[in-house]
mmCIF file of C-alpha atoms in Angstrom:
data_model
loop_
_atom_site.group_PDB
_atom_site.id
_atom_site.type_symbol
_atom_site.label_atom_id
_atom_site.label_comp_id
_atom_site.label_asym_id
_atom_site.label_seq_id
_atom_site.Cartn_x
_atom_site.Cartn_y
_atom_site.Cartn_z
ATOM 1 C CA MET O 17 298.082 216.429 89.398
ATOM 2 C CA GLU O 18 295.499 215.388 91.827
ATOM 3 C CA SER O 19 294.121 218.855 90.875
ATOM 4 C CA ILE O 20 293.494 218.386 87.778
ATOM 5 C CA LEU O 21 291.044 215.062 88.464
ATOM 6 C CA LYS O 22 288.255 216.618 91.082
ATOM 7 C CA LEU O 23 285.659 219.322 90.596
ATOM 8 C CA ASN O 24 286.724 222.735 90.840
ATOM 9 C CA PRO O 25 285.351 223.267 94.146
ATOM 10 C CA GLY O 26 284.429 227.297 93.235
ATOM 11 C CA LYS O 27 282.005 226.499 90.627
ATOM 12 C CA LYS O 28 278.262 225.003 90.737
ATOM 13 C CA CYS O 29 278.044 221.655 89.712
ATOM 14 C CA THR O 30 276.552 221.140 85.881
ATOM 15 C CA THR O 31 276.143 218.963 83.145
ATOM 16 C CA LYS O 32 279.990 219.730 82.227
ATOM 17 C CA VAL O 33 282.444 219.414 84.787
ATOM 18 C CA ASP O 34 285.996 219.860 84.881
ATOM 19 C CA VAL O 35 286.864 216.023 85.319
ATOM 20 C CA TRP O 36 290.044 214.142 83.721
ATOM 21 C CA SER O 37 289.759 210.472 83.729
ATOM 22 C CA ILE O 38 292.253 207.742 82.590
ATOM 23 C CA ASP O 39 290.382 207.706 79.486
ATOM 24 C CA ARG O 40 290.426 211.101 78.603
ATOM 25 C CA ILE O 41 294.005 211.864 80.195
ATOM 26 C CA GLY O 42 295.911 208.644 78.050
ATOM 27 C CA ARG O 43 293.651 209.933 74.391
ATOM 28 C CA LEU O 44 295.474 213.505 75.415
ATOM 29 C CA ILE O 45 298.559 212.534 75.757
ATOM 30 C CA THR O 46 298.509 210.080 72.467
ATOM 31 C CA GLY O 47 297.405 212.908 70.799
ATOM 32 C CA ILE O 48 299.682 215.227 71.645
ATOM 33 C CA LEU O 49 302.590 212.802 70.783
ATOM 34 C CA ASN O 50 301.581 211.435 67.865
ATOM 35 C CA THR O 51 301.310 215.301 66.471
ATOM 36 C CA LEU O 52 304.528 215.777 67.605
ATOM 37 C CA PHE O 53 306.109 212.939 66.127
ATOM 38 C CA LEU O 54 304.387 213.312 63.283
ATOM 39 C CA LEU O 55 305.686 216.927 63.119
ATOM 40 C CA LEU O 56 309.426 215.730 63.861
ATOM 41 C CA GLY O 57 309.276 212.827 61.497
ATOM 42 C CA VAL O 58 308.144 215.272 58.872
ATOM 43 C CA PHE O 59 310.355 218.786 59.853
ATOM 44 C CA VAL O 60 313.596 216.933 61.259
ATOM 45 C CA ASN O 61 314.323 212.998 60.804
ATOM 46 C CA ALA O 62 312.278 210.364 58.803
ATOM 47 C CA TYR O 63 313.154 207.838 61.327
ATOM 48 C CA PHE O 64 310.770 210.002 64.064
ATOM 49 C CA LEU O 65 307.958 207.899 61.978
ATOM 50 C CA TYR O 66 308.946 204.851 64.066
ATOM 51 C CA PHE O 67 307.987 206.525 67.107
ATOM 52 C CA LEU O 68 304.366 207.328 65.362
ATOM 53 C CA ILE O 69 303.975 203.924 64.148
ATOM 54 C CA PHE O 70 304.720 202.442 67.222
ATOM 55 C CA LEU O 71 302.174 204.499 69.123
ATOM 56 C CA ASN O 72 299.817 203.791 66.148
ATOM 57 C CA LEU O 73 300.596 199.952 66.709
ATOM 58 C CA ASN O 74 300.022 200.408 70.790
ATOM 59 C CA SER O 75 296.796 201.708 70.339
ATOM 60 C CA ILE O 76 295.278 199.067 68.605
ATOM 61 C CA PHE O 77 297.093 196.416 70.660
ATOM 62 C CA THR O 78 295.450 198.513 73.740
ATOM 63 C CA THR O 79 291.995 198.295 72.159
ATOM 64 C CA LEU O 80 292.307 194.815 71.257
ATOM 65 C CA THR O 81 293.502 192.925 74.504
ATOM 66 C CA ASP O 82 292.149 195.963 76.801
ATOM 67 C CA SER O 83 294.767 196.466 79.225
ATOM 68 C CA CYS O 84 297.312 199.187 78.816
ATOM 69 C CA PRO O 85 300.431 199.866 80.628
ATOM 70 C CA PHE O 86 299.723 203.810 80.268
ATOM 71 C CA GLN O 87 296.398 203.561 81.737
ATOM 72 C CA LYS O 88 297.888 201.843 84.984
ATOM 73 C CA LEU O 89 300.479 203.963 85.293
ATOM 74 C CA LEU O 90 298.066 206.895 85.534
ATOM 75 C CA ALA O 91 295.959 204.919 87.923
ATOM 76 C CA ARG O 92 298.865 204.362 90.312
ATOM 77 C CA LEU O 93 299.582 208.230 90.293
ATOM 78 C CA GLY O 94 295.814 209.161 91.133
ATOM 79 C CA ALA O 95 293.771 208.884 88.450
ATOM 80 C CA LYS O 96 290.074 207.691 88.306
ATOM 81 C CA GLU O 97 288.031 205.396 86.169
ATOM 82 C CA ARG O 98 285.277 206.786 84.291
ATOM 83 C CA GLU O 99 282.956 204.820 86.598
ATOM 84 C CA GLU O 100 284.468 206.139 90.255
ATOM 85 C CA LEU O 101 283.720 210.012 88.736
ATOM 86 C CA PHE O 102 280.618 209.443 87.340
ATOM 87 C CA HIS O 103 276.839 207.843 88.207
ATOM 88 C CA PRO O 104 275.567 205.919 85.293
ATOM 89 C CA SER O 105 273.044 208.537 84.172
ATOM 90 C CA GLY O 106 275.877 210.923 83.436
ATOM 91 C CA GLU O 107 275.958 212.662 86.306
ATOM 92 C CA PRO O 108 279.070 213.851 88.205
ATOM 93 C CA ILE O 109 279.349 211.855 91.692
ATOM 94 C CA GLN O 110 279.413 214.568 94.325
ATOM 95 C CA LYS O 111 281.613 213.311 97.646
#
């Protein structure tokens, strides 16, 4: 997992960087799970739609409280916040 979170060493630093912040990883996994549970709810069993409702209610809750257990888990696994990866100007931080 650590290889996804760093700059590619073989590439020159440009404006598009291969960096995955906690927010980006969280949005990707949430989108995948939403799509998966929607398809399972439509094609397998309607009870899978309850998981979809739970995911979307959790998204609303985390937006209102600014506290997400999944993001805390990602941070423990080594993912970095966007502020740790980029300068305020948007340029990547070189280490």
